[in-house]
């Protein structure tokens, strides 16, 4: 019995560790995520309070599948060829690769608890993942399926992470310090920081890379940033608690997702002035996606339904709802 006692104790400790790992790592930090496949046939939606992802068929407007096995899913991005999508889960501490055709899990990569926002390059070779717990950004080599480098020096990086159109710069939001970090993707080092935000949330970058837009949920504004000088050049008032700062592909309009106002604020560009409020939504955040032709937008609601908007008329044309199962 004396020989087996240590083994029994070890087994108990292992079981306790596994049970602890199954708990939500950061349940007080809430967000949602929506990814549209490159050919605009699938929408995959999730929020950090649900252990499943919803997969919607955009042609039929119906739910196609429910993907289980998550604790706090944080972000979803498709590969440029649309064959795969990647999901971060901050409690599991994993990056997962799913097959977009079969909707099956293909591989998992450990990044540590706190894995949050992600951004993929145009070649589909690198994925950058924020870790709000360790204050780092992991650089993932997708072909080798390994972490090639961990960049340090951040302060609570969460959802906001974007690559410049030319892929030369990575912009990382620091929620704790209310600053943007600019990372050189060649050297994988932090070049500088940009300050002056108020509870910074989502960001977008213009096609020429010269202008960055950021949502400030602390004072209900969007900021316009000159990326060359690193200065905020203008702010505009929007709805209550804006999380989104989504730039339409044609570059003509910017949209804030206003969590408390249940609306989007349409901001005309380059004037950077409010043009309209689009209502009828429920707790929209940063999960806003567009069709390539800039005619449609898909906005995720709190109940994981997806509102499809006609951007010319500013009307919701249909709502794709999750199945009851």
GROMACS .gro file of C-alpha atoms in nm:
model
  325
    1UNK     CA    1   0.000   0.000   0.000
    2UNK     CA    2   0.287   0.237   0.074
    3UNK     CA    3   0.414   0.207  -0.283
    4UNK     CA    4   0.078   0.278  -0.441
    5UNK     CA    5  -0.011   0.575  -0.219
    6UNK     CA    6   0.210   0.825  -0.408
    7UNK     CA    7   0.057   0.705  -0.734
    8UNK     CA    8  -0.293   0.756  -0.598
    9UNK     CA    9  -0.201   1.105  -0.473
   10UNK     CA   10  -0.053   1.193  -0.810
   11UNK     CA   11  -0.370   1.076  -0.983
   12UNK     CA   12  -0.583   1.290  -0.753
   13UNK     CA   13  -0.366   1.597  -0.817
   14UNK     CA   14  -0.382   1.539  -1.192
   15UNK     CA   15  -0.762   1.511  -1.178
   16UNK     CA   16  -0.786   1.832  -0.976
   17UNK     CA   17  -0.560   2.010  -1.224
   18UNK     CA   18  -0.776   1.894  -1.513
   19UNK     CA   19  -1.094   2.013  -1.338
   20UNK     CA   20  -0.934   2.350  -1.270
   21UNK     CA   21  -0.828   2.381  -1.634
   22UNK     CA   22  -1.188   2.326  -1.742
   23UNK     CA   23  -1.298   2.643  -1.563
   24UNK     CA   24  -1.327   2.970  -1.747
   25UNK     CA   25  -0.994   3.150  -1.722
   26UNK     CA   26  -1.128   3.504  -1.751
   27UNK     CA   27  -1.511   3.493  -1.744
   28UNK     CA   28  -1.540   3.862  -1.651
   29UNK     CA   29  -1.395   3.964  -1.989
   30UNK     CA   30  -1.672   3.927  -2.248
   31UNK     CA   31  -1.655   3.948  -2.624
   32UNK     CA   32  -1.805   3.800  -2.938
   33UNK     CA   33  -1.664   3.700  -3.275
   34UNK     CA   34  -1.791   3.654  -3.631
   35UNK     CA   35  -1.602   3.530  -3.935
   36UNK     CA   36  -1.730   3.520  -4.294
   37UNK     CA   37  -1.566   3.276  -4.535
   38UNK     CA   38  -1.380   3.433  -4.831
   39UNK     CA   39  -1.641   3.311  -5.081
   40UNK     CA   40  -1.916   3.444  -4.849
   41UNK     CA   41  -2.094   3.113  -4.808
   42UNK     CA   42  -2.041   3.054  -4.435
   43UNK     CA   43  -2.069   3.263  -4.122
   44UNK     CA   44  -1.919   3.128  -3.802
   45UNK     CA   45  -2.021   3.298  -3.479
   46UNK     CA   46  -1.941   3.268  -3.112
   47UNK     CA   47  -1.923   3.454  -2.785
   48UNK     CA   48  -1.713   3.397  -2.477
   49UNK     CA   49  -2.012   3.289  -2.265
   50UNK     CA   50  -2.107   2.999  -2.494
   51UNK     CA   51  -1.918   2.666  -2.518
   52UNK     CA   52  -2.020   2.624  -2.881
   53UNK     CA   53  -1.981   2.800  -3.215
   54UNK     CA   54  -2.268   2.845  -3.459
   55UNK     CA   55  -2.215   2.781  -3.830
   56UNK     CA   56  -2.462   2.950  -4.066
   57UNK     CA   57  -2.521   2.888  -4.436
   58UNK     CA   58  -2.550   3.235  -4.589
   59UNK     CA   59  -2.725   3.113  -4.903
   60UNK     CA   60  -3.014   2.947  -4.718
   61UNK     CA   61  -3.005   3.174  -4.415
   62UNK     CA   62  -3.014   2.875  -4.180
   63UNK     CA   63  -2.789   2.724  -3.919
   64UNK     CA   64  -2.580   2.444  -4.063
   65UNK     CA   65  -2.402   2.311  -3.754
   66UNK     CA   66  -2.305   2.362  -3.391
   67UNK     CA   67  -1.940   2.310  -3.304
   68UNK     CA   68  -1.885   2.198  -2.942
   69UNK     CA   69  -1.589   2.172  -2.710
   70UNK     CA   70  -1.506   2.533  -2.621
   71UNK     CA   71  -1.493   2.716  -2.288
   72UNK     CA   72  -1.430   3.082  -2.375
   73UNK     CA   73  -1.390   3.110  -2.753
   74UNK     CA   74  -1.243   3.450  -2.834
   75UNK     CA   75  -1.169   3.496  -3.203
   76UNK     CA   76  -1.227   3.324  -3.537
   77UNK     CA   77  -1.038   3.391  -3.861
   78UNK     CA   78  -1.050   3.214  -4.197
   79UNK     CA   79  -0.744   3.125  -4.399
   80UNK     CA   80  -0.723   3.329  -4.722
   81UNK     CA   81  -0.809   3.021  -4.933
   82UNK     CA   82  -1.116   2.948  -4.718
   83UNK     CA   83  -1.016   2.587  -4.651
   84UNK     CA   84  -0.956   2.634  -4.280
   85UNK     CA   85  -1.055   2.858  -3.993
   86UNK     CA   86  -0.871   2.921  -3.669
   87UNK     CA   87  -1.025   2.963  -3.324
   88UNK     CA   88  -0.862   3.093  -3.005
   89UNK     CA   89  -0.992   2.987  -2.663
   90UNK     CA   90  -0.852   3.178  -2.367
   91UNK     CA   91  -0.948   2.917  -2.105
   92UNK     CA   92  -0.818   2.618  -2.298
   93UNK     CA   93  -0.513   2.821  -2.396
   94UNK     CA   94  -0.532   2.678  -2.745
   95UNK     CA   95  -0.531   2.779  -3.109
   96UNK     CA   96  -0.743   2.531  -3.305
   97UNK     CA   97  -0.748   2.466  -3.679
   98UNK     CA   98  -1.082   2.352  -3.820
   99UNK     CA   99  -1.159   2.221  -4.168
  100UNK     CA  100  -1.414   2.457  -4.327
  101UNK     CA  101  -1.550   2.185  -4.556
  102UNK     CA  102  -1.602   1.905  -4.306
  103UNK     CA  103  -1.633   2.129  -3.997
  104UNK     CA  104  -1.397   1.894  -3.813
  105UNK     CA  105  -1.116   1.984  -3.577
  106UNK     CA  106  -0.782   1.915  -3.746
  107UNK     CA  107  -0.517   2.033  -3.500
  108UNK     CA  108  -0.457   2.218  -3.173
  109UNK     CA  109  -0.162   2.427  -3.065
  110UNK     CA  110  -0.095   2.526  -2.703
  111UNK     CA  111  -0.045   2.902  -2.658
  112UNK     CA  112  -0.121   2.932  -2.288
  113UNK     CA  113  -0.428   3.061  -2.100
  114UNK     CA  114  -0.532   3.406  -2.216
  115UNK     CA  115  -0.510   3.347  -2.593
  116UNK     CA  116  -0.742   3.614  -2.732
  117UNK     CA  117  -0.751   3.817  -3.057
  118UNK     CA  118  -0.584   3.699  -3.377
  119UNK     CA  119  -0.482   3.827  -3.720
  120UNK     CA  120  -0.368   3.630  -4.024
  121UNK     CA  121  -0.145   3.753  -4.308
  122UNK     CA  122  -0.260   3.759  -4.671
  123UNK     CA  123  -0.042   3.462  -4.763
  124UNK     CA  124  -0.196   3.246  -4.490
  125UNK     CA  125   0.150   3.170  -4.354
  126UNK     CA  126   0.152   3.358  -4.023
  127UNK     CA  127  -0.104   3.405  -3.750
  128UNK     CA  128  -0.054   3.655  -3.470
  129UNK     CA  129  -0.233   3.584  -3.140
  130UNK     CA  130  -0.273   3.828  -2.851
  131UNK     CA  131  -0.242   3.687  -2.500
  132UNK     CA  132  -0.405   3.919  -2.248
  133UNK     CA  133  -0.284   3.712  -1.949
  134UNK     CA  134   0.088   3.698  -2.030
  135UNK     CA  135   0.098   4.038  -2.208
  136UNK     CA  136   0.247   3.881  -2.520
  137UNK     CA  137   0.179   3.819  -2.888
  138UNK     CA  138   0.253   3.471  -3.023
  139UNK     CA  139   0.371   3.444  -3.383
  140UNK     CA  140   0.247   3.116  -3.529
  141UNK     CA  141   0.406   2.956  -3.835
  142UNK     CA  142   0.096   2.795  -3.985
  143UNK     CA  143   0.278   2.562  -4.224
  144UNK     CA  144   0.505   2.424  -3.953
  145UNK     CA  145   0.223   2.454  -3.698
  146UNK     CA  146   0.444   2.592  -3.426
  147UNK     CA  147   0.511   2.916  -3.240
  148UNK     CA  148   0.811   3.080  -3.406
  149UNK     CA  149   0.837   3.369  -3.160
  150UNK     CA  150   0.670   3.522  -2.856
  151UNK     CA  151   0.680   3.903  -2.855
  152UNK     CA  152   0.672   4.067  -2.511
  153UNK     CA  153   0.607   4.417  -2.380
  154UNK     CA  154   0.228   4.454  -2.410
  155UNK     CA  155  -0.033   4.549  -2.150
  156UNK     CA  156  -0.352   4.345  -2.160
  157UNK     CA  157  -0.378   4.282  -2.536
  158UNK     CA  158  -0.726   4.149  -2.611
  159UNK     CA  159  -0.936   4.149  -2.926
  160UNK     CA  160  -0.777   4.435  -3.119
  161UNK     CA  161  -0.497   4.321  -3.347
  162UNK     CA  162  -0.465   4.416  -3.716
  163UNK     CA  163  -0.206   4.393  -3.990
  164UNK     CA  164  -0.139   4.688  -4.218
  165UNK     CA  165  -0.249   4.616  -4.579
  166UNK     CA  166   0.111   4.565  -4.689
  167UNK     CA  167   0.175   4.333  -4.395
  168UNK     CA  168   0.471   4.537  -4.271
  169UNK     CA  169   0.317   4.654  -3.943
  170UNK     CA  170   0.107   4.482  -3.680
  171UNK     CA  171  -0.110   4.703  -3.461
  172UNK     CA  172  -0.190   4.562  -3.116
  173UNK     CA  173  -0.432   4.725  -2.871
  174UNK     CA  174  -0.335   4.735  -2.504
  175UNK     CA  175  -0.653   4.756  -2.301
  176UNK     CA  176  -0.480   4.818  -1.966
  177UNK     CA  177  -0.255   5.102  -2.080
  178UNK     CA  178  -0.497   5.237  -2.346
  179UNK     CA  179  -0.222   5.241  -2.605
  180UNK     CA  180  -0.155   5.091  -2.947
  181UNK     CA  181   0.170   4.902  -2.999
  182UNK     CA  182   0.319   4.904  -3.349
  183UNK     CA  183   0.513   4.586  -3.427
  184UNK     CA  184   0.753   4.552  -3.720
  185UNK     CA  185   0.669   4.214  -3.877
  186UNK     CA  186   1.017   4.175  -4.028
  187UNK     CA  187   1.209   4.202  -3.701
  188UNK     CA  188   0.909   4.104  -3.481
  189UNK     CA  189   0.988   4.385  -3.242
  190UNK     CA  190   0.779   4.670  -3.100
  191UNK     CA  191   0.868   4.992  -3.279
  192UNK     CA  192   0.660   5.244  -3.087
  193UNK     CA  193   0.339   5.310  -2.898
  194UNK     CA  194   0.047   5.542  -2.973
  195UNK     CA  195  -0.154   5.682  -2.681
  196UNK     CA  196  -0.456   5.901  -2.617
  197UNK     CA  197  -0.737   5.642  -2.625
  198UNK     CA  198  -1.014   5.573  -2.373
  199UNK     CA  199  -1.089   5.201  -2.326
  200UNK     CA  200  -0.968   5.115  -2.673
  201UNK     CA  201  -1.153   4.833  -2.848
  202UNK     CA  202  -1.159   4.736  -3.216
  203UNK     CA  203  -0.941   4.897  -3.485
  204UNK     CA  204  -0.939   4.921  -3.864
  205UNK     CA  205  -0.676   5.042  -4.111
  206UNK     CA  206  -0.727   5.219  -4.444
  207UNK     CA  207  -0.624   5.047  -4.768
  208UNK     CA  208  -0.322   5.275  -4.810
  209UNK     CA  209  -0.212   5.207  -4.452
  210UNK     CA  210  -0.200   5.577  -4.370
  211UNK     CA  211  -0.501   5.599  -4.137
  212UNK     CA  212  -0.611   5.389  -3.842
  213UNK     CA  213  -0.952   5.404  -3.675
  214UNK     CA  214  -1.015   5.298  -3.315
  215UNK     CA  215  -1.324   5.261  -3.096
  216UNK     CA  216  -1.318   5.422  -2.750
  217UNK     CA  217  -1.583   5.261  -2.532
  218UNK     CA  218  -1.484   5.487  -2.241
  219UNK     CA  219  -1.603   5.812  -2.398
  220UNK     CA  220  -1.830   5.695  -2.683
  221UNK     CA  221  -1.607   5.808  -2.969
  222UNK     CA  222  -1.406   5.683  -3.263
  223UNK     CA  223  -1.051   5.811  -3.310
  224UNK     CA  224  -0.873   5.880  -3.637
  225UNK     CA  225  -0.497   5.820  -3.626
  226UNK     CA  226  -0.224   5.923  -3.869
  227UNK     CA  227  -0.008   5.607  -3.873
  228UNK     CA  228   0.303   5.796  -3.994
  229UNK     CA  229   0.307   6.049  -3.711
  230UNK     CA  230   0.133   5.832  -3.455
  231UNK     CA  231  -0.104   6.115  -3.366
  232UNK     CA  232  -0.479   6.120  -3.318
  233UNK     CA  233  -0.597   6.378  -3.570
  234UNK     CA  234  -0.973   6.373  -3.501
  235UNK     CA  235  -1.247   6.215  -3.290
  236UNK     CA  236  -1.616   6.172  -3.360
  237UNK     CA  237  -1.903   6.102  -3.119
  238UNK     CA  238  -2.100   5.783  -3.185
  239UNK     CA  239  -2.342   5.565  -2.985
  240UNK     CA  240  -2.311   5.435  -2.631
  241UNK     CA  241  -2.013   5.206  -2.560
  242UNK     CA  242  -1.873   5.156  -2.909
  243UNK     CA  243  -1.671   4.835  -2.949
  244UNK     CA  244  -1.655   4.818  -3.326
  245UNK     CA  245  -1.462   5.039  -3.565
  246UNK     CA  246  -1.531   4.853  -3.887
  247UNK     CA  247  -1.410   5.000  -4.217
  248UNK     CA  248  -1.610   4.908  -4.527
  249UNK     CA  249  -1.398   4.749  -4.803
  250UNK     CA  250  -1.457   5.044  -5.040
  251UNK     CA  251  -1.313   5.277  -4.775
  252UNK     CA  252  -1.607   5.517  -4.794
  253UNK     CA  253  -1.776   5.446  -4.461
  254UNK     CA  254  -1.676   5.348  -4.108
  255UNK     CA  255  -1.918   5.178  -3.868
  256UNK     CA  256  -1.912   5.166  -3.488
  257UNK     CA  257  -2.084   4.879  -3.311
  258UNK     CA  258  -2.257   5.041  -3.012
  259UNK     CA  259  -2.309   4.783  -2.736
  260UNK     CA  260  -2.542   4.987  -2.514
  261UNK     CA  261  -2.725   5.171  -2.793
  262UNK     CA  262  -2.809   4.848  -2.981
  263UNK     CA  263  -2.703   5.024  -3.299
  264UNK     CA  264  -2.438   5.102  -3.555
  265UNK     CA  265  -2.323   5.457  -3.617
  266UNK     CA  266  -2.237   5.520  -3.982
  267UNK     CA  267  -1.945   5.761  -4.018
  268UNK     CA  268  -1.885   5.914  -4.360
  269UNK     CA  269  -1.529   5.924  -4.494
  270UNK     CA  270  -1.311   6.114  -4.557
  271UNK     CA  271  -1.518   6.378  -4.376
  272UNK     CA  272  -1.518   6.167  -4.058
  273UNK     CA  273  -1.865   6.286  -3.960
  274UNK     CA  274  -2.173   6.089  -3.843
  275UNK     CA  275  -2.412   6.016  -4.128
  276UNK     CA  276  -2.674   5.785  -3.976
  277UNK     CA  277  -2.774   5.552  -3.695
  278UNK     CA  278  -2.880   5.196  -3.782
  279UNK     CA  279  -3.099   5.040  -3.513
  280UNK     CA  280  -3.278   4.712  -3.461
  281UNK     CA  281  -2.972   4.529  -3.329
  282UNK     CA  282  -2.905   4.368  -2.992
  283UNK     CA  283  -2.577   4.442  -2.820
  284UNK     CA  284  -2.351   4.468  -3.126
  285UNK     CA  285  -1.981   4.483  -3.047
  286UNK     CA  286  -1.682   4.446  -3.278
  287UNK     CA  287  -1.823   4.147  -3.470
  288UNK     CA  288  -1.906   4.327  -3.796
  289UNK     CA  289  -1.817   4.185  -4.139
  290UNK     CA  290  -1.875   4.305  -4.496
  291UNK     CA  291  -1.930   4.160  -4.841
  292UNK     CA  292  -1.644   4.224  -5.083
  293UNK     CA  293  -1.862   4.460  -5.290
  294UNK     CA  294  -1.945   4.670  -4.978
  295UNK     CA  295  -2.318   4.625  -5.030
  296UNK     CA  296  -2.388   4.405  -4.728
  297UNK     CA  297  -2.283   4.385  -4.366
  298UNK     CA  298  -2.327   4.101  -4.122
  299UNK     CA  299  -2.358   4.200  -3.755
  300UNK     CA  300  -2.358   3.958  -3.463
  301UNK     CA  301  -2.625   4.004  -3.195
  302UNK     CA  302  -2.598   3.900  -2.830
  303UNK     CA  303  -2.806   3.586  -2.885
  304UNK     CA  304  -2.567   3.473  -3.164
  305UNK     CA  305  -2.816   3.562  -3.436
  306UNK     CA  306  -2.669   3.739  -3.738
  307UNK     CA  307  -2.835   4.050  -3.883
  308UNK     CA  308  -2.775   4.101  -4.255
  309UNK     CA  309  -2.785   4.468  -4.357
  310UNK     CA  310  -2.837   4.637  -4.691
  311UNK     CA  311  -2.589   4.921  -4.654
  312UNK     CA  312  -2.745   5.140  -4.923
  313UNK     CA  313  -3.086   5.147  -4.753
  314UNK     CA  314  -2.944   5.099  -4.401
  315UNK     CA  315  -3.202   4.830  -4.333
  316UNK     CA  316  -3.186   4.480  -4.189
  317UNK     CA  317  -3.294   4.253  -4.474
  318UNK     CA  318  -3.294   3.929  -4.278
  319UNK     CA  319  -3.190   3.778  -3.947
  320UNK     CA  320  -3.026   3.439  -3.932
  321UNK     CA  321  -3.110   3.279  -3.598
  322UNK     CA  322  -2.950   2.989  -3.412
  323UNK     CA  323  -3.143   2.666  -3.400
  324UNK     CA  324  -3.289   2.551  -3.071
  325UNK     CA  325  -3.111   2.228  -2.983
   0.00000   0.00000   0.00000
